[in-house]
Short mmCIF file of C-alpha atoms in Angstrom, two decimals:
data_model
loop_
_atom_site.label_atom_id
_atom_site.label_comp_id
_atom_site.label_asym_id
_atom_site.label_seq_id
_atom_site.Cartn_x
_atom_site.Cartn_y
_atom_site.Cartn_z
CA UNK A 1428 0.00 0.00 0.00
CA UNK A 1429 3.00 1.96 0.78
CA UNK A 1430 4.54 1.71 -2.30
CA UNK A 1431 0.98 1.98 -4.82
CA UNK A 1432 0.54 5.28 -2.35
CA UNK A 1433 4.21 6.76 -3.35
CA UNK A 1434 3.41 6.02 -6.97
CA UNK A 1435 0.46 7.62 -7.27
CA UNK A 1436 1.77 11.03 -5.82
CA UNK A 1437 5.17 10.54 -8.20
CA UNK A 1438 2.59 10.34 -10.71
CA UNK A 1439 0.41 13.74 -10.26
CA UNK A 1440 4.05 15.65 -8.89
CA UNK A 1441 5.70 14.31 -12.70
CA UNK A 1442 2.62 15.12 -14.36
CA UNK A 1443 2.77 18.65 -12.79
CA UNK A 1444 6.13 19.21 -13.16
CA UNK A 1445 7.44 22.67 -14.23
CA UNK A 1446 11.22 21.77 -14.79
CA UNK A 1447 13.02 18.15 -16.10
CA UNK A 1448 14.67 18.08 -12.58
CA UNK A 1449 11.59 17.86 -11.00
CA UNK A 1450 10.37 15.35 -13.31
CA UNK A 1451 12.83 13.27 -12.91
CA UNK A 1452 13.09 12.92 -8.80
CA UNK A 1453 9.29 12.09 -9.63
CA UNK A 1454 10.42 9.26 -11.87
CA UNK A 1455 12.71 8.04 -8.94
CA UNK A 1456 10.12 8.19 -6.45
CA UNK A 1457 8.00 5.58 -8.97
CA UNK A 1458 10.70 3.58 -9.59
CA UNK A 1459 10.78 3.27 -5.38
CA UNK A 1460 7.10 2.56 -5.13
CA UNK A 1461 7.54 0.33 -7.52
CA UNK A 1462 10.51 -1.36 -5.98
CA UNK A 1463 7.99 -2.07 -2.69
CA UNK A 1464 4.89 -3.14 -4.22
CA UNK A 1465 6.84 -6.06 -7.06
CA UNK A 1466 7.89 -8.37 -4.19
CA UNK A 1467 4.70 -7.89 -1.84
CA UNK A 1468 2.93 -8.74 -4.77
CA UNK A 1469 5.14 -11.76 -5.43
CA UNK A 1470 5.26 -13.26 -1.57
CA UNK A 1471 1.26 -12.72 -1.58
CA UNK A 1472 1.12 -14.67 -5.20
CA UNK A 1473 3.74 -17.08 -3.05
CA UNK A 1474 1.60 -17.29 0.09
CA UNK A 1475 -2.09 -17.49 -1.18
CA UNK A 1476 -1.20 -20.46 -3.30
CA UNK A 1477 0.07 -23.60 -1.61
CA UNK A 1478 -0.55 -26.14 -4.30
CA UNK A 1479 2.07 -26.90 -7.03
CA UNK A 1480 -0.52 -26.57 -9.51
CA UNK A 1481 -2.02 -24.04 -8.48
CA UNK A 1482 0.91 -21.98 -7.48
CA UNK A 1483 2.32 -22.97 -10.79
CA UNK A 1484 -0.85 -21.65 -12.82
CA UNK A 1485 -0.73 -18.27 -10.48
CA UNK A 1486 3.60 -17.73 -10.87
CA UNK A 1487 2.56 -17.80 -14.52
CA UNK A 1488 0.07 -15.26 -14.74
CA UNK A 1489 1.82 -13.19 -12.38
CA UNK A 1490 4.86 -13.49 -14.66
CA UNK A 1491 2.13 -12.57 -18.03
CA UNK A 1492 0.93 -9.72 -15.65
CA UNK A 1493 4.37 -7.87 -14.60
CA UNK A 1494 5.77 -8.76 -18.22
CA UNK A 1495 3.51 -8.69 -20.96
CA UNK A 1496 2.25 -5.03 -19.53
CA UNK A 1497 4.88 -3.50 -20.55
CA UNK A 1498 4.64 -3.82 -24.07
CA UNK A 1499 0.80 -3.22 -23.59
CA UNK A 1500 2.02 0.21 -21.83
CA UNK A 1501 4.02 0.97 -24.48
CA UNK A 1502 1.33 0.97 -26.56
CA UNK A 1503 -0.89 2.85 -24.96
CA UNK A 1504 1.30 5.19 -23.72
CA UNK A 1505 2.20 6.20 -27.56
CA UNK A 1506 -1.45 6.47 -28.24
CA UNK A 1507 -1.95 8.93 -24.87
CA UNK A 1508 1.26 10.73 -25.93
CA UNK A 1509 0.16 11.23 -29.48
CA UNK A 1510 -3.64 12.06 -28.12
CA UNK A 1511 -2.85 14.53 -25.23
CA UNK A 1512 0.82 14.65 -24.34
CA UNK A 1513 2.93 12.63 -21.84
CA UNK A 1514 1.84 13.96 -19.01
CA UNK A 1515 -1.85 12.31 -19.45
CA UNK A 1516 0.38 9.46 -19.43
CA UNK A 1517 1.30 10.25 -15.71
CA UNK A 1518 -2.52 10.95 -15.29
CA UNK A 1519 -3.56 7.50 -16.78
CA UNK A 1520 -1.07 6.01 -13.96
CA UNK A 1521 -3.10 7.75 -11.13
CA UNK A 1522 -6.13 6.44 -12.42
CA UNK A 1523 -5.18 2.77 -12.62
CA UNK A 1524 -3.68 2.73 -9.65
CA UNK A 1525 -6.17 4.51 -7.36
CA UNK A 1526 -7.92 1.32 -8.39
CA UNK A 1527 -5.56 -0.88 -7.28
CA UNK A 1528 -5.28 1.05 -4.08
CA UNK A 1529 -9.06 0.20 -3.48
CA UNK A 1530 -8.98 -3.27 -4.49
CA UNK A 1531 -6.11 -3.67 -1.95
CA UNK A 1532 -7.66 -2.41 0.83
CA UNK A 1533 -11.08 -4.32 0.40
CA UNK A 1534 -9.56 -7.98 -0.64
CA UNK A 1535 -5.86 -7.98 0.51
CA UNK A 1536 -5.36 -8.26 4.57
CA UNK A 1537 -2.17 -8.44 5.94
CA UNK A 1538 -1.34 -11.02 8.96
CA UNK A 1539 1.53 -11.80 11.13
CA UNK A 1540 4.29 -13.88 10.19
CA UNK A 1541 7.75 -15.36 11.28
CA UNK A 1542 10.18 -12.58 11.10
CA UNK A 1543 12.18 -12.44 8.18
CA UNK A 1544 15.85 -11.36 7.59
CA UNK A 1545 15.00 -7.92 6.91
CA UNK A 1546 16.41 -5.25 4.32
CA UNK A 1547 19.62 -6.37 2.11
CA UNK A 1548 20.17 -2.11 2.66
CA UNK A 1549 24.01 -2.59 1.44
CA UNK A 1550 23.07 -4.57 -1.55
CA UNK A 1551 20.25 -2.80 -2.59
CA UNK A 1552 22.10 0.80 -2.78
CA UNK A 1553 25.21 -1.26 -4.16
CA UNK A 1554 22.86 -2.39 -6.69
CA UNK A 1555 20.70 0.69 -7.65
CA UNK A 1556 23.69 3.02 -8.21
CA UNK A 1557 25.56 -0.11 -10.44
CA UNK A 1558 22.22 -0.21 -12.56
CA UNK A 1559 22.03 3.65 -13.05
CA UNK A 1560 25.77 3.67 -13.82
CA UNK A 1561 25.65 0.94 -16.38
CA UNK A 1562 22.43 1.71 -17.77
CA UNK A 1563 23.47 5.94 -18.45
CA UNK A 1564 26.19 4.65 -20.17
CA UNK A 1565 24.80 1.67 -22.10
CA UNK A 1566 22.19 4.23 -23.42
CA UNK A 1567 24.01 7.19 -23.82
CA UNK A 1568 27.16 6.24 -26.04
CA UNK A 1569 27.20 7.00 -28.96
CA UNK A 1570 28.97 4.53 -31.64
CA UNK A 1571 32.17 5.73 -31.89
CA UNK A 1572 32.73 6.13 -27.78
CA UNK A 1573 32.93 2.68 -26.81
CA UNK A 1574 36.92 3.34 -26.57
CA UNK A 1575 36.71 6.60 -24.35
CA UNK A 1576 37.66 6.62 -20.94
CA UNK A 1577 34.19 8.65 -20.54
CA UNK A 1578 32.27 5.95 -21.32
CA UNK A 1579 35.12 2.75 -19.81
CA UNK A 1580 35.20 4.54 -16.46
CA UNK A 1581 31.74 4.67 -15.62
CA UNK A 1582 30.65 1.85 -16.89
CA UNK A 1583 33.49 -0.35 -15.91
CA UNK A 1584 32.79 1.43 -11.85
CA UNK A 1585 28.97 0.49 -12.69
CA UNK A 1586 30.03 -3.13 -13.23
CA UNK A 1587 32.14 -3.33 -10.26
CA UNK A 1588 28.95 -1.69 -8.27
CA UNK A 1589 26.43 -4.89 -9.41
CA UNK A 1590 29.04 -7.55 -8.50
CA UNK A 1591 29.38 -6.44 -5.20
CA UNK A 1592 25.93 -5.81 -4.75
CA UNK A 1593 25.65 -9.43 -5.96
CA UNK A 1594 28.73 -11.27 -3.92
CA UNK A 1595 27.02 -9.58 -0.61
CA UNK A 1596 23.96 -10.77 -1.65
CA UNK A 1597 24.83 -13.96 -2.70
CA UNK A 1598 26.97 -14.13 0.54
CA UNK A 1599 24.23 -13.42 3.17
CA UNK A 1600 21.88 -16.06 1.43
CA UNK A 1601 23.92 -19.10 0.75
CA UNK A 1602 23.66 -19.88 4.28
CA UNK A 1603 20.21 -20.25 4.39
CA UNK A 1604 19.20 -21.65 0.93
CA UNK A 1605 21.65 -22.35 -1.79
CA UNK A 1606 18.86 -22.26 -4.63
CA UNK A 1607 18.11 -18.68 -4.18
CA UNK A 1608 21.61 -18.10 -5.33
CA UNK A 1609 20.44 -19.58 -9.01
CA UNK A 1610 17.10 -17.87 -8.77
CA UNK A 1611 18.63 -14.35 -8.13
CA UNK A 1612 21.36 -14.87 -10.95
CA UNK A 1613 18.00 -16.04 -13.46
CA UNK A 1614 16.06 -13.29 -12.59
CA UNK A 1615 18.60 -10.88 -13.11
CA UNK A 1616 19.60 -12.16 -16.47
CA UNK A 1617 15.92 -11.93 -17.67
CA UNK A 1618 15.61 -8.99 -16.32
CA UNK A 1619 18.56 -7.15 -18.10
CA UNK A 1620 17.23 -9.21 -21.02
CA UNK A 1621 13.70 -7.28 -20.80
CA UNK A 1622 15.46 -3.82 -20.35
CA UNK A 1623 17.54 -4.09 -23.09
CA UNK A 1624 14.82 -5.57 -25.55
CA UNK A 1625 11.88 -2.99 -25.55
CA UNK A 1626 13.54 0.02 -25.04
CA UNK A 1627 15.90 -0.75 -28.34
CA UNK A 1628 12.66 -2.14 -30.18
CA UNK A 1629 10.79 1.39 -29.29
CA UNK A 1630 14.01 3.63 -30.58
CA UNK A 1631 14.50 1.31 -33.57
CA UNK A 1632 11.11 1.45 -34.77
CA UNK A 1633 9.88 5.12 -33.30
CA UNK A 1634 13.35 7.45 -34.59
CA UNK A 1635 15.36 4.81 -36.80
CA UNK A 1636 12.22 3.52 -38.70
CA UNK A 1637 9.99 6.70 -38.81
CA UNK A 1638 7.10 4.62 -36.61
CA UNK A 1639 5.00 7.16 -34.39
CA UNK A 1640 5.21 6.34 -30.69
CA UNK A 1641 1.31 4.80 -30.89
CA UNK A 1642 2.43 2.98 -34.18
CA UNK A 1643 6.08 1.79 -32.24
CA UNK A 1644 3.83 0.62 -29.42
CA UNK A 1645 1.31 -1.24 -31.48
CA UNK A 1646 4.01 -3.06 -33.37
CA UNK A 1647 5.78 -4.27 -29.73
CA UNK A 1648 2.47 -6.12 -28.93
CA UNK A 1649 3.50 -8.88 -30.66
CA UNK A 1650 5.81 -9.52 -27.94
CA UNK A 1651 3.63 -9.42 -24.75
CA UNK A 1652 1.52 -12.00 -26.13
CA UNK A 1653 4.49 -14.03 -26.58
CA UNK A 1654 5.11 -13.84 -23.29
CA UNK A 1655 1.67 -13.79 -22.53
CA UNK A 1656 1.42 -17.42 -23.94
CA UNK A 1657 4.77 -18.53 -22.65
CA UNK A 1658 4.02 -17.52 -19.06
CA UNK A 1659 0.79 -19.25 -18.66
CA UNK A 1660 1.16 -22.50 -20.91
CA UNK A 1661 4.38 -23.67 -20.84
CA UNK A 1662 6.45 -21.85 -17.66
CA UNK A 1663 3.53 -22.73 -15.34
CA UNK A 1664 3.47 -26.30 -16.50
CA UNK A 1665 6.83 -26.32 -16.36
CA UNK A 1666 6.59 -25.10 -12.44
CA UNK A 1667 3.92 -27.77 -11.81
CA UNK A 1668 6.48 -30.85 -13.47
CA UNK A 1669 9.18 -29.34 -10.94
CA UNK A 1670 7.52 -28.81 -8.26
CA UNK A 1671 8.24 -31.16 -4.98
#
């Protein structure tokens, strides 16, 4: 609730916003909502179903959920930004998640548990500055800068910044369960899979290819369904084969 609650106001201060600085600590503050609600979300998904095969159908359409929307927001964020500018885009955010907020409060209930290990605070700050690092860089060289000490230094301190965020990581959890170890290194693959996929489909197709950013959007759709399809047919049954 915490973390739909700081979106929402990132949302209406970005879509407000008189300068590009202010816009932007907006954008953080959504990408730190954001960063509370994905693994709530996830350990409710993990807690509410108990039986392989129906924790295996519900890790698959959580998986179509939290990927296949963002080609589907891509899309319709290039229809709202060709319609009435990106900051209805902002706008559209309040308004989906204001329902979310409701639907929370009425069907989700929190109860007491056995304490966990708390905050990896180290890893996580280790780990945010590495991504922003790596992905300024990645994003903003140009094709002939790959050799510059501009672009080596950062990156290469970037780098550095996600393996140790890693190795502490991976260090304060191979105590306790060795599997996570493999999990954490999947998800963060197919994660830097994702970012790197739709962000170069949307420049190739919207600048390199002429497409308009509804027409970009439209023509990523074909990958959410993809996914779609590949979350809830075969990964699920693939959790429910595996599953003890």
């Amino acid at each position: 609730m915490t973390g739909l609650s700081a979106v929402v106001v990132a949302a209406v201060v970005g879509a407000l916003a008189p300068t590009a600085g202010v816009l932007i600590a907006a954008l953080a503050l959504q990408g730190a909502g954001a960063a509370l609600v994905a693994p709530a979300a996830l350990a409710l998904v993990a807690a509410q179903f108990v039986d392989p095969r129906e924790r295996g159908r519900a890790f698959g359409v959580y998986a179509a959920v939290a990927i296949g929307g963002w080609p589907a927001g891509l899309a319709w964020g290039g229809v709202i930004s060709e319609s009435v500018g990106w900051r209805g885009c902002l706008y559209a955010n309040v308004l989906l998640i204001l329902i979310a907020l409701i639907v929370s409060a009425n069907r989700v209930h929190d109860r007491a548990g056995p304490g966990g290990p708390g905050l990896a605070t180290p890893s996580l700050l280790l780990g945010s500055a590495g991504a922003v690092l790596t992905g300024n860089e990645l994003y903003g060289v140009g094709p002939h800068d790959w050799a510059a000490p501009s672009t080596l230094v950062p990156l290469g301190i970037g780098v550095i910044l996600l393996a140790s965020a890693g190795a502490a990581h991976s260090a304060r959890t191979f105590a306790r369960q060795h599997d996570r170890i493999g999990t954490l290194v999947v998800l963060c693959l197919g994660s830097a899979g994702l970012f790197a996929l739709f962000p170069a489909l949307s420049l190739s197709m919207g600048p390199a290819m002429g497409f308009s950013p509804a027409a970009a959007g439209v023509a990523v759709l074909p990958t959410g369904v993809a996914f779609v399809i590949g979350s809830t047919r075969i990964a699920s049954g693939l959790l429910r084969c595996m599953a003890p």
